[in-house]
Every structure is written in structure tokens, then in C-alpha cells.
PDB file of N, CA and C in Angstrom:
ATOM      1  N   UNK E   1       0.844  -1.177   0.000  1.00  0.00           N
ATOM      2  CA  UNK E   1       0.000   0.000   0.000  1.00  0.00           C
ATOM      3  C   UNK E   1       0.892   1.244   0.000  1.00  0.00           C
ATOM      4  N   UNK E   2       0.664   2.142  -0.931  1.00  0.00           N
ATOM      5  CA  UNK E   2       1.470   3.352  -1.075  1.00  0.00           C
ATOM      6  C   UNK E   2       0.710   4.530  -0.462  1.00  0.00           C
ATOM      7  N   UNK E   3       1.376   5.303   0.406  1.00  0.00           N
ATOM      8  CA  UNK E   3       0.690   6.458   1.016  1.00  0.00           C
ATOM      9  C   UNK E   3       0.289   7.487  -0.039  1.00  0.00           C
ATOM     10  N   UNK E   4      -0.815   8.186   0.230  1.00  0.00           N
ATOM     11  CA  UNK E   4      -1.342   9.142  -0.745  1.00  0.00           C
ATOM     12  C   UNK E   4      -0.398  10.315  -0.976  1.00  0.00           C
ATOM     13  N   UNK E   5       0.360  10.731   0.070  1.00  0.00           N
ATOM     14  CA  UNK E   5       1.267  11.857  -0.138  1.00  0.00           C
ATOM     15  C   UNK E   5       2.370  11.499  -1.126  1.00  0.00           C
ATOM     16  N   UNK E   6       2.726  10.213  -1.212  1.00  0.00           N
ATOM     17  CA  UNK E   6       3.747   9.795  -2.164  1.00  0.00           C
ATOM     18  C   UNK E   6       3.229   9.914  -3.588  1.00  0.00           C
ATOM     19  N   UNK E   7       1.962   9.555  -3.807  1.00  0.00           N
ATOM     20  CA  UNK E   7       1.364   9.715  -5.134  1.00  0.00           C
ATOM     21  C   UNK E   7       1.311  11.190  -5.521  1.00  0.00           C
ATOM     22  N   UNK E   8       0.965  12.042  -4.559  1.00  0.00           N
ATOM     23  CA  UNK E   8       0.922  13.479  -4.827  1.00  0.00           C
ATOM     24  C   UNK E   8       2.320  14.001  -5.175  1.00  0.00           C
ATOM     25  N   UNK E   9       3.336  13.534  -4.448  1.00  0.00           N
ATOM     26  CA  UNK E   9       4.708  13.944  -4.738  1.00  0.00           C
ATOM     27  C   UNK E   9       5.114  13.542  -6.155  1.00  0.00           C
ATOM     28  N   UNK E  10       4.812  12.307  -6.527  1.00  0.00           N
ATOM     29  CA  UNK E  10       5.164  11.830  -7.877  1.00  0.00           C
ATOM     30  C   UNK E  10       4.433  12.651  -8.934  1.00  0.00           C
ATOM     31  N   UNK E  11       3.150  12.946  -8.701  1.00  0.00           N
ATOM     32  CA  UNK E  11       2.378  13.737  -9.664  1.00  0.00           C
ATOM     33  C   UNK E  11       2.960  15.148  -9.799  1.00  0.00           C
ATOM     34  N   UNK E  12       3.294  15.776  -8.677  1.00  0.00           N
ATOM     35  CA  UNK E  12       3.871  17.123  -8.737  1.00  0.00           C
ATOM     36  C   UNK E  12       5.245  17.114  -9.397  1.00  0.00           C
ATOM     37  N   UNK E  13       6.037  16.072  -9.146  1.00  0.00           N
ATOM     38  CA  UNK E  13       7.348  15.969  -9.790  1.00  0.00           C
ATOM     39  C   UNK E  13       7.198  15.838 -11.304  1.00  0.00           C
ATOM     40  N   UNK E  14       6.209  15.060 -11.737  1.00  0.00           N
ATOM     41  CA  UNK E  14       5.975  14.913 -13.176  1.00  0.00           C
ATOM     42  C   UNK E  14       5.507  16.230 -13.797  1.00  0.00           C
ATOM     43  N   UNK E  15       4.582  16.913 -13.120  1.00  0.00           N
ATOM     44  CA  UNK E  15       4.104  18.196 -13.638  1.00  0.00           C
ATOM     45  C   UNK E  15       5.234  19.218 -13.707  1.00  0.00           C
ATOM     46  N   UNK E  16       6.106  19.194 -12.710  1.00  0.00           N
ATOM     47  CA  UNK E  16       7.245  20.111 -12.716  1.00  0.00           C
ATOM     48  C   UNK E  16       8.211  19.773 -13.842  1.00  0.00           C
ATOM     49  N   UNK E  17       8.436  18.481 -14.083  1.00  0.00           N
ATOM     50  CA  UNK E  17       9.330  18.065 -15.163  1.00  0.00           C
ATOM     51  C   UNK E  17       8.793  18.480 -16.520  1.00  0.00           C
ATOM     52  N   UNK E  18       7.489  18.496 -16.655  1.00  0.00           N
ATOM     53  CA  UNK E  18       6.871  18.922 -17.912  1.00  0.00           C
ATOM     54  C   UNK E  18       6.846  20.444 -18.061  1.00  0.00           C
ATOM     55  N   UNK E  19       7.175  21.155 -16.990  1.00  0.00           N
ATOM     56  CA  UNK E  19       7.205  22.602 -17.038  1.00  0.00           C
ATOM     57  C   UNK E  19       5.863  23.261 -16.768  1.00  0.00           C
ATOM     58  N   UNK E  20       4.871  22.487 -16.351  1.00  0.00           N
ATOM     59  CA  UNK E  20       3.526  23.023 -16.149  1.00  0.00           C
ATOM     60  C   UNK E  20       3.400  23.806 -14.854  1.00  0.00           C
ATOM     61  N   UNK E  21       4.329  23.632 -13.930  1.00  0.00           N
ATOM     62  CA  UNK E  21       4.261  24.350 -12.653  1.00  0.00           C
ATOM     63  C   UNK E  21       5.102  25.622 -12.654  1.00  0.00           C
ATOM     64  N   UNK E  22       5.796  25.882 -13.748  1.00  0.00           N
ATOM     65  CA  UNK E  22       6.684  27.046 -13.809  1.00  0.00           C
ATOM     66  C   UNK E  22       5.976  28.363 -13.498  1.00  0.00           C
ATOM     67  N   UNK E  23       4.746  28.580 -14.000  1.00  0.00           N
ATOM     68  CA  UNK E  23       4.067  29.854 -13.678  1.00  0.00           C
ATOM     69  C   UNK E  23       3.697  29.988 -12.196  1.00  0.00           C
ATOM     70  N   UNK E  24       3.675  28.873 -11.475  1.00  0.00           N
ATOM     71  CA  UNK E  24       3.263  28.896 -10.073  1.00  0.00           C
ATOM     72  C   UNK E  24       4.421  28.705  -9.105  1.00  0.00           C
ATOM     73  N   UNK E  25       5.660  28.754  -9.610  1.00  0.00           N
ATOM     74  CA  UNK E  25       6.812  28.452  -8.763  1.00  0.00           C
ATOM     75  C   UNK E  25       6.930  29.391  -7.565  1.00  0.00           C
ATOM     76  N   UNK E  26       6.687  30.667  -7.749  1.00  0.00           N
ATOM     77  CA  UNK E  26       6.800  31.604  -6.627  1.00  0.00           C
ATOM     78  C   UNK E  26       5.779  31.293  -5.539  1.00  0.00           C
ATOM     79  N   UNK E  27       4.535  31.051  -5.940  1.00  0.00           N
ATOM     80  CA  UNK E  27       3.490  30.752  -4.966  1.00  0.00           C
ATOM     81  C   UNK E  27       3.755  29.420  -4.264  1.00  0.00           C
ATOM     82  N   UNK E  28       4.195  28.420  -5.019  1.00  0.00           N
ATOM     83  CA  UNK E  28       4.502  27.120  -4.416  1.00  0.00           C
ATOM     84  C   UNK E  28       5.692  27.218  -3.462  1.00  0.00           C
ATOM     85  N   UNK E  29       6.662  28.038  -3.816  1.00  0.00           N
ATOM     86  CA  UNK E  29       7.817  28.236  -2.927  1.00  0.00           C
ATOM     87  C   UNK E  29       7.413  28.909  -1.629  1.00  0.00           C
ATOM     88  N   UNK E  30       6.553  29.911  -1.730  1.00  0.00           N
ATOM     89  CA  UNK E  30       6.073  30.580  -0.516  1.00  0.00           C
ATOM     90  C   UNK E  30       5.260  29.620   0.346  1.00  0.00           C
ATOM     91  N   UNK E  31       4.430  28.818  -0.281  1.00  0.00           N
ATOM     92  CA  UNK E  31       3.646  27.836   0.461  1.00  0.00           C
ATOM     93  C   UNK E  31       4.527  26.807   1.143  1.00  0.00           C
ATOM     94  N   UNK E  32       5.580  26.388   0.442  1.00  0.00           N
ATOM     95  CA  UNK E  32       6.516  25.427   1.018  1.00  0.00           C
ATOM     96  C   UNK E  32       7.220  26.004   2.237  1.00  0.00           C
ATOM     97  N   UNK E  33       7.675  27.245   2.130  1.00  0.00           N
ATOM     98  CA  UNK E  33       8.349  27.884   3.279  1.00  0.00           C
ATOM     99  C   UNK E  33       7.388  28.075   4.442  1.00  0.00           C
ATOM    100  N   UNK E  34       6.142  28.410   4.143  1.00  0.00           N
ATOM    101  CA  UNK E  34       5.151  28.584   5.212  1.00  0.00           C
ATOM    102  C   UNK E  34       4.889  27.264   5.935  1.00  0.00           C
ATOM    103  N   UNK E  35       4.776  26.173   5.181  1.00  0.00           N
ATOM    104  CA  UNK E  35       4.559  24.863   5.808  1.00  0.00           C
ATOM    105  C   UNK E  35       5.764  24.451   6.654  1.00  0.00           C
ATOM    106  N   UNK E  36       6.964  24.709   6.164  1.00  0.00           N
ATOM    107  CA  UNK E  36       8.161  24.391   6.936  1.00  0.00           C
ATOM    108  C   UNK E  36       8.205  25.209   8.217  1.00  0.00           C
ATOM    109  N   UNK E  37       7.869  26.496   8.128  1.00  0.00           N
ATOM    110  CA  UNK E  37       7.859  27.359   9.306  1.00  0.00           C
ATOM    111  C   UNK E  37       6.830  26.871  10.324  1.00  0.00           C
ATOM    112  N   UNK E  38       5.649  26.484   9.861  1.00  0.00           N
ATOM    113  CA  UNK E  38       4.619  25.972  10.769  1.00  0.00           C
ATOM    114  C   UNK E  38       5.072  24.673  11.440  1.00  0.00           C
ATOM    115  N   UNK E  39       5.747  23.823  10.699  1.00  0.00           N
ATOM    116  CA  UNK E  39       6.247  22.575  11.278  1.00  0.00           C
ATOM    117  C   UNK E  39       7.293  22.817  12.345  1.00  0.00           C
ATOM    118  N   UNK E  40       8.219  23.720  12.080  1.00  0.00           N
ATOM    119  CA  UNK E  40       9.255  24.037  13.065  1.00  0.00           C
ATOM    120  C   UNK E  40       8.644  24.705  14.291  1.00  0.00           C
ATOM    121  N   UNK E  41       7.689  25.598  14.068  1.00  0.00           N
ATOM    122  CA  UNK E  41       7.017  26.248  15.194  1.00  0.00           C
ATOM    123  C   UNK E  41       6.254  25.224  16.030  1.00  0.00           C
ATOM    124  N   UNK E  42       5.622  24.267  15.376  1.00  0.00           N
ATOM    125  CA  UNK E  42       4.906  23.212  16.094  1.00  0.00           C
ATOM    126  C   UNK E  42       5.838  22.381  16.952  1.00  0.00           C
ATOM    127  N   UNK E  43       7.011  22.061  16.418  1.00  0.00           N
ATOM    128  CA  UNK E  43       7.999  21.326  17.218  1.00  0.00           C
ATOM    129  C   UNK E  43       8.453  22.148  18.407  1.00  0.00           C
ATOM    130  N   UNK E  44       8.661  23.441  18.185  1.00  0.00           N
ATOM    131  CA  UNK E  44       9.089  24.300  19.277  1.00  0.00           C
ATOM    132  C   UNK E  44       8.040  24.415  20.364  1.00  0.00           C
ATOM    133  N   UNK E  45       6.773  24.422  19.976  1.00  0.00           N
ATOM    134  CA  UNK E  45       5.702  24.539  20.970  1.00  0.00           C
ATOM    135  C   UNK E  45       5.565  23.266  21.803  1.00  0.00           C
ATOM    136  N   UNK E  46       5.968  22.123  21.246  1.00  0.00           N
ATOM    137  CA  UNK E  46       5.871  20.865  21.976  1.00  0.00           C
ATOM    138  C   UNK E  46       7.097  20.616  22.857  1.00  0.00           C
ATOM    139  N   UNK E  47       8.101  21.480  22.764  1.00  0.00           N
ATOM    140  CA  UNK E  47       9.332  21.292  23.529  1.00  0.00           C
ATOM    141  C   UNK E  47       9.098  21.662  24.988  1.00  0.00           C
ATOM    142  N   UNK E  48       9.501  20.774  25.872  1.00  0.00           N
ATOM    143  CA  UNK E  48       9.379  21.018  27.307  1.00  0.00           C
ATOM    144  C   UNK E  48      10.777  21.300  27.864  1.00  0.00           C
ATOM    145  N   UNK E  49      11.033  22.569  28.199  1.00  0.00           N
ATOM    146  CA  UNK E  49      12.355  22.927  28.694  1.00  0.00           C
ATOM    147  C   UNK E  49      12.679  22.297  30.048  1.00  0.00           C
ATOM    148  N   UNK E  50      11.726  22.176  30.973  1.00  0.00           N
ATOM    149  CA  UNK E  50      12.053  21.457  32.214  1.00  0.00           C
ATOM    150  C   UNK E  50      12.423  19.995  31.959  1.00  0.00           C
ATOM    151  N   UNK E  51      11.763  19.373  30.992  1.00  0.00           N
ATOM    152  CA  UNK E  51      12.098  17.986  30.662  1.00  0.00           C
ATOM    153  C   UNK E  51      13.504  17.901  30.066  1.00  0.00           C
ATOM    154  N   UNK E  52      13.850  18.859  29.206  1.00  0.00           N
ATOM    155  CA  UNK E  52      15.203  18.885  28.641  1.00  0.00           C
ATOM    156  C   UNK E  52      16.251  19.098  29.731  1.00  0.00           C
ATOM    157  N   UNK E  53      15.948  20.000  30.667  1.00  0.00           N
ATOM    158  CA  UNK E  53      16.900  20.275  31.748  1.00  0.00           C
ATOM    159  C   UNK E  53      17.095  19.046  32.629  1.00  0.00           C
ATOM    160  N   UNK E  54      16.039  18.276  32.840  1.00  0.00           N
ATOM    161  CA  UNK E  54      16.169  17.088  33.677  1.00  0.00           C
ATOM    162  C   UNK E  54      16.909  15.963  32.965  1.00  0.00           C
ATOM    163  N   UNK E  55      17.068  16.063  31.633  1.00  0.00           N
ATOM    164  CA  UNK E  55      17.773  15.029  30.876  1.00  0.00           C
ATOM    165  C   UNK E  55      19.280  15.081  31.098  1.00  0.00           C
ATOM    166  N   UNK E  56      19.783  16.201  31.588  1.00  0.00           N
ATOM    167  CA  UNK E  56      21.208  16.286  31.888  1.00  0.00           C
ATOM    168  C   UNK E  56      21.955  17.232  30.967  1.00  0.00           C
ATOM    169  N   UNK E  57      23.134  17.596  31.408  1.00  0.00           N
ATOM    170  CA  UNK E  57      23.933  18.576  30.678  1.00  0.00           C
ATOM    171  C   UNK E  57      24.486  18.014  29.384  1.00  0.00           C
ATOM    172  N   UNK E  58      24.706  16.698  29.314  1.00  0.00           N
ATOM    173  CA  UNK E  58      25.275  16.113  28.093  1.00  0.00           C
ATOM    174  C   UNK E  58      24.332  16.287  26.905  1.00  0.00           C
ATOM    175  N   UNK E  59      23.045  16.117  27.145  1.00  0.00           N
ATOM    176  CA  UNK E  59      22.072  16.314  26.072  1.00  0.00           C
ATOM    177  C   UNK E  59      22.057  17.770  25.618  1.00  0.00           C
ATOM    178  N   UNK E  60      22.139  18.703  26.565  1.00  0.00           N
ATOM    179  CA  UNK E  60      22.153  20.118  26.200  1.00  0.00           C
ATOM    180  C   UNK E  60      23.403  20.476  25.397  1.00  0.00           C
ATOM    181  N   UNK E  61      24.551  19.905  25.780  1.00  0.00           N
ATOM    182  CA  UNK E  61      25.787  20.149  25.022  1.00  0.00           C
ATOM    183  C   UNK E  61      25.666  19.560  23.622  1.00  0.00           C
ATOM    184  N   UNK E  62      25.076  18.378  23.520  1.00  0.00           N
ATOM    185  CA  UNK E  62      24.870  17.759  22.211  1.00  0.00           C
ATOM    186  C   UNK E  62      23.956  18.605  21.333  1.00  0.00           C
ATOM    187  N   UNK E  63      22.870  19.114  21.908  1.00  0.00           N
ATOM    188  CA  UNK E  63      21.952  19.964  21.149  1.00  0.00           C
ATOM    189  C   UNK E  63      22.639  21.250  20.702  1.00  0.00           C
ATOM    190  N   UNK E  64      23.406  21.858  21.574  1.00  0.00           N
ATOM    191  CA  UNK E  64      24.121  23.085  21.225  1.00  0.00           C
ATOM    192  C   UNK E  64      25.156  22.817  20.137  1.00  0.00           C
ATOM    193  N   UNK E  65      25.907  21.735  20.279  1.00  0.00           N
ATOM    194  CA  UNK E  65      26.903  21.385  19.265  1.00  0.00           C
ATOM    195  C   UNK E  65      26.280  21.108  17.910  1.00  0.00           C
ATOM    196  N   UNK E  66      25.172  20.385  17.907  1.00  0.00           N
ATOM    197  CA  UNK E  66      24.480  20.087  16.654  1.00  0.00           C
ATOM    198  C   UNK E  66      23.957  21.358  16.005  1.00  0.00           C
ATOM    199  N   UNK E  67      23.398  22.245  16.816  1.00  0.00           N
ATOM    200  CA  UNK E  67      22.889  23.510  16.271  1.00  0.00           C
ATOM    201  C   UNK E  67      24.006  24.347  15.676  1.00  0.00           C
ATOM    202  N   UNK E  68      25.132  24.427  16.375  1.00  0.00           N
ATOM    203  CA  UNK E  68      26.275  25.184  15.850  1.00  0.00           C
ATOM    204  C   UNK E  68      26.819  24.559  14.577  1.00  0.00           C
ATOM    205  N   UNK E  69      26.883  23.230  14.538  1.00  0.00           N
ATOM    206  CA  UNK E  69      27.357  22.529  13.348  1.00  0.00           C
ATOM    207  C   UNK E  69      26.443  22.818  12.153  1.00  0.00           C
ATOM    208  N   UNK E  70      25.130  22.722  12.347  1.00  0.00           N
ATOM    209  CA  UNK E  70      24.191  22.993  11.263  1.00  0.00           C
ATOM    210  C   UNK E  70      24.276  24.443  10.792  1.00  0.00           C
ATOM    211  N   UNK E  71      24.441  25.364  11.728  1.00  0.00           N
ATOM    212  CA  UNK E  71      24.572  26.774  11.352  1.00  0.00           C
ATOM    213  C   UNK E  71      25.840  26.998  10.536  1.00  0.00           C
ATOM    214  N   UNK E  72      26.944  26.390  10.962  1.00  0.00           N
ATOM    215  CA  UNK E  72      28.216  26.559  10.245  1.00  0.00           C
ATOM    216  C   UNK E  72      28.145  25.963   8.845  1.00  0.00           C
ATOM    217  N   UNK E  73      27.584  24.765   8.726  1.00  0.00           N
ATOM    218  CA  UNK E  73      27.472  24.127   7.408  1.00  0.00           C
ATOM    219  C   UNK E  73      26.562  24.945   6.496  1.00  0.00           C
ATOM    220  N   UNK E  74      25.460  25.448   7.043  1.00  0.00           N
ATOM    221  CA  UNK E  74      24.547  26.266   6.236  1.00  0.00           C
ATOM    222  C   UNK E  74      25.216  27.540   5.759  1.00  0.00           C
ATOM    223  N   UNK E  75      25.941  28.195   6.657  1.00  0.00           N
ATOM    224  CA  UNK E  75      26.628  29.433   6.264  1.00  0.00           C
ATOM    225  C   UNK E  75      27.710  29.166   5.233  1.00  0.00           C
ATOM    226  N   UNK E  76      28.473  28.097   5.422  1.00  0.00           N
ATOM    227  CA  UNK E  76      29.527  27.779   4.453  1.00  0.00           C
ATOM    228  C   UNK E  76      28.937  27.366   3.105  1.00  0.00           C
ATOM    229  N   UNK E  77      27.804  26.692   3.121  1.00  0.00           N
ATOM    230  CA  UNK E  77      27.182  26.266   1.858  1.00  0.00           C
ATOM    231  C   UNK E  77      26.621  27.439   1.080  1.00  0.00           C
ATOM    232  N   UNK E  78      26.169  28.479   1.783  1.00  0.00           N
ATOM    233  CA  UNK E  78      25.578  29.625   1.087  1.00  0.00           C
ATOM    234  C   UNK E  78      26.564  30.768   0.901  1.00  0.00           C
ATOM    235  N   UNK E  79      27.762  30.651   1.436  1.00  0.00           N
ATOM    236  CA  UNK E  79      28.753  31.720   1.321  1.00  0.00           C
ATOM    237  C   UNK E  79      29.023  32.124  -0.128  1.00  0.00           C
ATOM    238  N   UNK E  80      29.242  31.167  -1.063  1.00  0.00           N
ATOM    239  CA  UNK E  80      29.493  31.591  -2.452  1.00  0.00           C
ATOM    240  C   UNK E  80      28.294  32.285  -3.089  1.00  0.00           C
ATOM    241  N   UNK E  81      27.100  32.039  -2.621  1.00  0.00           N
ATOM    242  CA  UNK E  81      25.905  32.642  -3.208  1.00  0.00           C
ATOM    243  C   UNK E  81      25.748  34.108  -2.800  1.00  0.00           C
ATOM    244  N   UNK E  82      26.423  34.517  -1.733  1.00  0.00           N
ATOM    245  CA  UNK E  82      26.275  35.871  -1.215  1.00  0.00           C
ATOM    246  C   UNK E  82      27.184  36.869  -1.925  1.00  0.00           C
ATOM    247  N   UNK E  83      28.038  36.421  -2.753  1.00  0.00           N
ATOM    248  CA  UNK E  83      28.978  37.327  -3.444  1.00  0.00           C
ATOM    249  C   UNK E  83      28.402  37.866  -4.705  1.00  0.00           C
TER     250      UNK E  83
END
């Protein structure tokens, strides 16, 4: 059984390959960013800081290190685009 979102993804990929979505690229991009923002905000709202604090300092150091690593990789990946 194939999930319905996978069929939708395949259909949109085919339409994009045919060039039929080109006139709507800006709107689709904005919608995509809005959905990503809502997802990240939803994760943030479900975060329990007292629960994280009770997990110990090692988890907090790991989270901080991972965040710094992702920020550094993102900045280095986009550095040539900023020139």
C-alpha cells in the first residue's frame, strides 16, 4: 500500500518536469516555506524545557553542538551565493 502523499509527490514531480508548474513556482515556494515554518514552530511549541533540563547537561551540550554545526554548514554552503 502506497501512502497518498507519495502519489501526490510523484504527480507534482511529473508536472514540474513537464514545465507546467513554472508559472506557479513563486506561490509554491512561498507555500513550502510557510509549511516548513509551521512545522518548526509546532515542534518548538511541543518542547518542554524542564524535561530537557532534567535530561542532563550532556544532552544540552549535544543539542548546542548540533545547532552550531548545522549553522556553520549552512553558512559555508551559502557563502558563495552571497557574493
